[in-house]
């Protein structure tokens, strides 16, 4: 910036006073800011910055694409307008918890501009800047995960129905030999309730001893061989312990 302080007899500038400012640092800061915003916009997850009153302050391109709004439209809205599970009261509770813990992960539902909804996982962090608190959130669409979980639950239920209706005694155990499933036929054979068997050692329940009372070595137990060594074991004359009895063959 400069100022003319003297002219010659012809009215031409003779002397000037001025200042010179190096703006290289400012330009570098602006470039860094543009790069940060570019990275946020290119992220594959939705990113939302929200104020203390639940007002949406900024979003990235992924949020706009997922919800069907423009950034300008979303920045005129509040969180509870895109999340039907969040009333203003629940937002206040969530914000207090976020400010206390520093971060939260929740599963909720978001509503698109066309009214359709989809499940999301929201990972939020609490940030304070110049005395004001903000919620900075990463939003992931978990529709595929929920569909897979639903399909697995349905398949597990059907399998359980089949196993429960079988006339043969069937049970399942984990790698440690702990019973995780038992059907009614197996429980009846052993004289236990099915719920009593869950969590017990299959070896201790079924093969704790021989008919003559000698301990049944775990290394000789077909349950152990199948669970730990991956060996297929079968037999027609296995001894199994029965609750309040001696056993059966």
Short mmCIF file of C-alpha atoms in Angstrom, two decimals:
data_model
loop_
_atom_site.label_atom_id
_atom_site.label_comp_id
_atom_site.label_asym_id
_atom_site.label_seq_id
_atom_site.Cartn_x
_atom_site.Cartn_y
_atom_site.Cartn_z
CA UNK A 1 0.00 0.00 0.00
CA UNK A 2 1.32 3.48 -0.85
CA UNK A 3 0.49 7.18 -0.62
CA UNK A 4 1.83 10.13 -2.63
CA UNK A 5 3.22 12.77 -0.27
CA UNK A 6 4.86 15.21 -2.75
CA UNK A 7 4.40 16.39 -6.34
CA UNK A 8 6.68 18.34 -8.68
CA UNK A 9 5.82 21.61 -10.44
CA UNK A 10 4.14 19.66 -13.24
CA UNK A 11 1.85 17.81 -10.85
CA UNK A 12 3.66 14.51 -11.19
CA UNK A 13 4.25 12.31 -8.14
CA UNK A 14 7.56 13.18 -6.60
CA UNK A 15 7.65 11.19 -3.38
CA UNK A 16 5.60 8.27 -2.00
CA UNK A 17 5.31 6.50 1.31
CA UNK A 18 4.18 2.89 1.42
CA UNK A 19 4.28 -0.48 3.12
CA UNK A 20 5.03 -3.92 1.73
CA UNK A 21 3.39 -7.08 3.10
CA UNK A 22 4.69 -10.58 2.41
CA UNK A 23 1.58 -12.69 1.68
CA UNK A 24 3.42 -15.94 0.98
CA UNK A 25 2.52 -17.35 4.41
CA UNK A 26 -1.13 -16.43 3.98
CA UNK A 27 -1.23 -18.05 0.54
CA UNK A 28 0.33 -21.21 1.94
CA UNK A 29 -2.33 -21.32 4.67
CA UNK A 30 -5.08 -20.85 2.08
CA UNK A 31 -3.66 -23.65 -0.05
CA UNK A 32 -3.48 -25.96 2.99
CA UNK A 33 -7.11 -25.12 3.80
CA UNK A 34 -8.20 -25.85 0.22
CA UNK A 35 -6.33 -29.17 0.31
CA UNK A 36 -8.00 -30.14 3.60
CA UNK A 37 -11.45 -29.31 2.21
CA UNK A 38 -10.67 -31.26 -0.97
CA UNK A 39 -9.70 -34.34 1.07
CA UNK A 40 -12.88 -34.07 3.16
CA UNK A 41 -15.03 -33.81 0.03
CA UNK A 42 -13.34 -36.81 -1.58
CA UNK A 43 -13.77 -39.05 1.48
CA UNK A 44 -15.80 -42.23 0.92
CA UNK A 45 -17.68 -41.75 4.20
CA UNK A 46 -20.07 -38.95 5.07
CA UNK A 47 -18.63 -36.16 7.20
CA UNK A 48 -20.87 -33.75 9.11
CA UNK A 49 -20.02 -30.85 11.41
CA UNK A 50 -22.82 -29.88 13.76
CA UNK A 51 -23.25 -26.98 16.18
CA UNK A 52 -24.39 -27.15 19.78
CA UNK A 53 -28.00 -26.43 18.76
CA UNK A 54 -28.07 -29.43 16.34
CA UNK A 55 -27.72 -27.14 13.32
CA UNK A 56 -25.78 -28.69 10.44
CA UNK A 57 -22.82 -26.42 9.71
CA UNK A 58 -20.94 -28.28 6.99
CA UNK A 59 -21.11 -31.55 5.04
CA UNK A 60 -18.99 -33.27 2.43
CA UNK A 61 -20.02 -34.53 -1.01
CA UNK A 62 -20.72 -38.06 0.25
CA UNK A 63 -23.43 -36.81 2.62
CA UNK A 64 -25.07 -34.84 -0.18
CA UNK A 65 -24.97 -37.81 -2.54
CA UNK A 66 -26.36 -40.23 0.05
CA UNK A 67 -29.19 -38.00 1.29
CA UNK A 68 -30.08 -36.32 -2.02
CA UNK A 69 -29.70 -32.75 -0.74
CA UNK A 70 -27.31 -30.02 -1.79
CA UNK A 71 -24.79 -28.75 0.74
CA UNK A 72 -26.64 -25.42 0.87
CA UNK A 73 -29.92 -27.20 1.70
CA UNK A 74 -28.36 -29.33 4.44
CA UNK A 75 -26.68 -26.32 6.04
CA UNK A 76 -30.15 -24.83 6.57
CA UNK A 77 -31.32 -27.95 8.41
CA UNK A 78 -30.98 -29.57 11.84
CA UNK A 79 -29.82 -33.08 12.66
CA UNK A 80 -33.28 -34.20 13.74
CA UNK A 81 -34.57 -33.37 10.23
CA UNK A 82 -32.41 -36.10 8.70
CA UNK A 83 -32.44 -38.47 11.70
CA UNK A 84 -35.97 -39.47 12.80
CA UNK A 85 -34.54 -41.09 15.94
CA UNK A 86 -33.17 -37.79 17.24
CA UNK A 87 -35.53 -35.31 18.84
CA UNK A 88 -34.09 -32.05 20.16
CA UNK A 89 -34.17 -33.53 23.68
CA UNK A 90 -32.28 -36.61 22.63
CA UNK A 91 -29.79 -34.42 20.79
CA UNK A 92 -29.09 -32.49 23.99
CA UNK A 93 -28.52 -35.76 25.87
CA UNK A 94 -26.24 -37.03 23.10
CA UNK A 95 -24.27 -33.78 23.01
CA UNK A 96 -23.74 -33.83 26.78
CA UNK A 97 -22.50 -37.42 26.60
CA UNK A 98 -20.26 -36.53 23.65
CA UNK A 99 -18.77 -33.54 25.49
CA UNK A 100 -18.17 -35.71 28.57
CA UNK A 101 -16.61 -38.72 26.82
CA UNK A 102 -15.03 -37.00 23.82
CA UNK A 103 -16.31 -39.54 21.30
CA UNK A 104 -19.28 -41.83 20.66
CA UNK A 105 -20.31 -44.55 18.21
CA UNK A 106 -24.01 -45.11 17.64
CA UNK A 107 -26.26 -46.89 15.17
CA UNK A 108 -29.27 -44.93 14.00
CA UNK A 109 -31.34 -44.19 10.88
CA UNK A 110 -31.05 -41.37 8.34
CA UNK A 111 -33.82 -40.11 6.10
CA UNK A 112 -33.22 -39.11 2.47
CA UNK A 113 -34.86 -36.19 0.72
CA UNK A 114 -37.33 -38.60 -0.93
CA UNK A 115 -38.44 -39.84 2.51
CA UNK A 116 -36.75 -43.25 2.39
CA UNK A 117 -34.59 -44.31 5.34
CA UNK A 118 -31.46 -46.41 5.77
CA UNK A 119 -29.34 -47.58 8.74
CA UNK A 120 -26.09 -45.78 9.54
CA UNK A 121 -23.21 -45.99 11.98
CA UNK A 122 -22.15 -42.57 13.26
CA UNK A 123 -18.75 -42.05 14.87
CA UNK A 124 -18.62 -38.60 16.50
CA UNK A 125 -15.91 -36.55 18.19
CA UNK A 126 -16.33 -33.44 20.31
CA UNK A 127 -14.19 -30.48 19.23
CA UNK A 128 -13.86 -27.03 20.80
CA UNK A 129 -12.65 -24.12 18.68
CA UNK A 130 -12.48 -20.51 19.83
CA UNK A 131 -14.68 -21.29 22.81
CA UNK A 132 -17.42 -23.05 20.84
CA UNK A 133 -18.16 -26.78 20.84
CA UNK A 134 -18.82 -28.79 17.68
CA UNK A 135 -19.74 -32.36 16.84
CA UNK A 136 -17.57 -33.76 14.05
CA UNK A 137 -19.07 -37.01 12.73
CA UNK A 138 -18.21 -39.77 10.27
CA UNK A 139 -21.32 -41.43 8.84
CA UNK A 140 -21.29 -44.90 7.26
CA UNK A 141 -24.18 -46.56 5.44
CA UNK A 142 -24.51 -50.02 7.02
CA UNK A 143 -27.42 -51.30 4.91
CA UNK A 144 -25.42 -54.22 3.50
CA UNK A 145 -24.16 -55.20 6.94
CA UNK A 146 -27.67 -55.16 8.39
CA UNK A 147 -28.98 -57.25 5.49
CA UNK A 148 -26.20 -59.79 6.03
CA UNK A 149 -26.91 -59.91 9.77
CA UNK A 150 -30.61 -60.42 9.09
CA UNK A 151 -29.94 -63.22 6.60
CA UNK A 152 -27.56 -64.93 9.04
CA UNK A 153 -30.10 -64.68 11.88
CA UNK A 154 -32.82 -66.13 9.63
CA UNK A 155 -30.56 -69.01 8.55
CA UNK A 156 -29.52 -69.69 12.14
CA UNK A 157 -33.16 -69.80 13.22
CA UNK A 158 -34.06 -72.27 10.46
CA UNK A 159 -31.08 -74.46 11.32
CA UNK A 160 -32.04 -74.43 15.00
CA UNK A 161 -35.59 -75.49 14.14
CA UNK A 162 -34.26 -78.41 12.08
CA UNK A 163 -31.84 -79.54 14.79
CA UNK A 164 -34.44 -79.20 17.53
CA UNK A 165 -36.89 -81.39 15.64
CA UNK A 166 -34.34 -84.16 14.99
CA UNK A 167 -34.81 -87.45 16.83
CA UNK A 168 -31.08 -87.96 17.25
CA UNK A 169 -29.14 -86.31 20.03
CA UNK A 170 -27.17 -83.39 18.61
CA UNK A 171 -24.98 -80.84 20.33
CA UNK A 172 -22.31 -78.35 19.32
CA UNK A 173 -19.21 -77.15 21.15
CA UNK A 174 -16.57 -74.49 20.60
CA UNK A 175 -12.82 -75.03 20.24
CA UNK A 176 -12.48 -75.26 24.02
CA UNK A 177 -14.98 -78.11 24.14
CA UNK A 178 -17.67 -75.96 25.80
CA UNK A 179 -21.23 -76.83 24.79
CA UNK A 180 -22.83 -73.99 22.81
CA UNK A 181 -25.91 -75.79 21.48
CA UNK A 182 -27.86 -78.90 22.42
CA UNK A 183 -31.14 -80.15 21.00
CA UNK A 184 -34.02 -81.51 23.14
CA UNK A 185 -33.28 -85.13 22.17
CA UNK A 186 -29.71 -84.88 23.47
CA UNK A 187 -30.78 -83.17 26.67
CA UNK A 188 -33.39 -85.86 27.27
CA UNK A 189 -30.83 -88.62 26.74
CA UNK A 190 -28.54 -87.06 29.33
CA UNK A 191 -31.30 -86.23 31.78
CA UNK A 192 -30.56 -82.49 31.77
CA UNK A 193 -32.46 -79.43 30.72
CA UNK A 194 -30.98 -77.98 27.54
CA UNK A 195 -30.26 -74.67 29.30
CA UNK A 196 -28.29 -76.51 32.02
CA UNK A 197 -25.91 -77.99 29.46
CA UNK A 198 -25.03 -74.72 27.71
CA UNK A 199 -21.64 -73.50 28.92
CA UNK A 200 -20.52 -76.85 30.34
CA UNK A 201 -17.53 -78.90 29.19
CA UNK A 202 -18.73 -81.55 26.76
CA UNK A 203 -16.01 -83.93 27.96
CA UNK A 204 -16.96 -83.50 31.62
CA UNK A 205 -20.64 -84.06 30.85
CA UNK A 206 -20.33 -86.97 28.44
CA UNK A 207 -16.97 -88.67 28.98
CA UNK A 208 -15.77 -87.84 32.47
CA UNK A 209 -15.28 -91.54 33.39
CA UNK A 210 -15.59 -95.12 32.16
CA UNK A 211 -18.46 -97.34 33.39
CA UNK A 212 -16.13 -98.85 36.00
CA UNK A 213 -15.34 -95.41 37.42
CA UNK A 214 -11.87 -94.95 35.93
CA UNK A 215 -11.23 -91.40 34.63
CA UNK A 216 -11.73 -91.03 30.89
CA UNK A 217 -8.55 -89.33 29.54
CA UNK A 218 -9.27 -86.19 27.57
CA UNK A 219 -6.73 -87.22 24.91
CA UNK A 220 -8.87 -90.29 24.22
CA UNK A 221 -12.10 -88.31 24.07
CA UNK A 222 -13.60 -88.16 20.55
CA UNK A 223 -15.00 -84.73 21.37
CA UNK A 224 -11.50 -83.48 22.11
CA UNK A 225 -10.07 -85.10 18.98
CA UNK A 226 -12.71 -83.46 16.82
CA UNK A 227 -12.55 -80.02 18.41
CA UNK A 228 -8.81 -79.58 18.85
CA UNK A 229 -7.20 -81.88 16.29
CA UNK A 230 -9.81 -81.73 13.54
CA UNK A 231 -10.13 -85.52 13.48
CA UNK A 232 -13.41 -87.14 12.48
CA UNK A 233 -14.50 -89.48 15.26
CA UNK A 234 -17.40 -91.89 15.33
CA UNK A 235 -18.42 -94.97 17.26
CA UNK A 236 -21.38 -97.15 18.17
CA UNK A 237 -20.44 -97.95 21.74
CA UNK A 238 -19.49 -94.64 23.35
CA UNK A 239 -20.21 -94.22 27.04
CA UNK A 240 -21.94 -91.02 28.09
CA UNK A 241 -22.60 -89.76 31.58
CA UNK A 242 -26.21 -89.24 32.59
CA UNK A 243 -27.36 -86.82 35.29
CA UNK A 244 -28.23 -88.71 38.48
CA UNK A 245 -27.36 -92.05 36.82
CA UNK A 246 -24.47 -94.27 35.76
CA UNK A 247 -24.50 -93.77 32.02
CA UNK A 248 -25.68 -95.43 28.85
CA UNK A 249 -24.28 -97.10 25.78
#
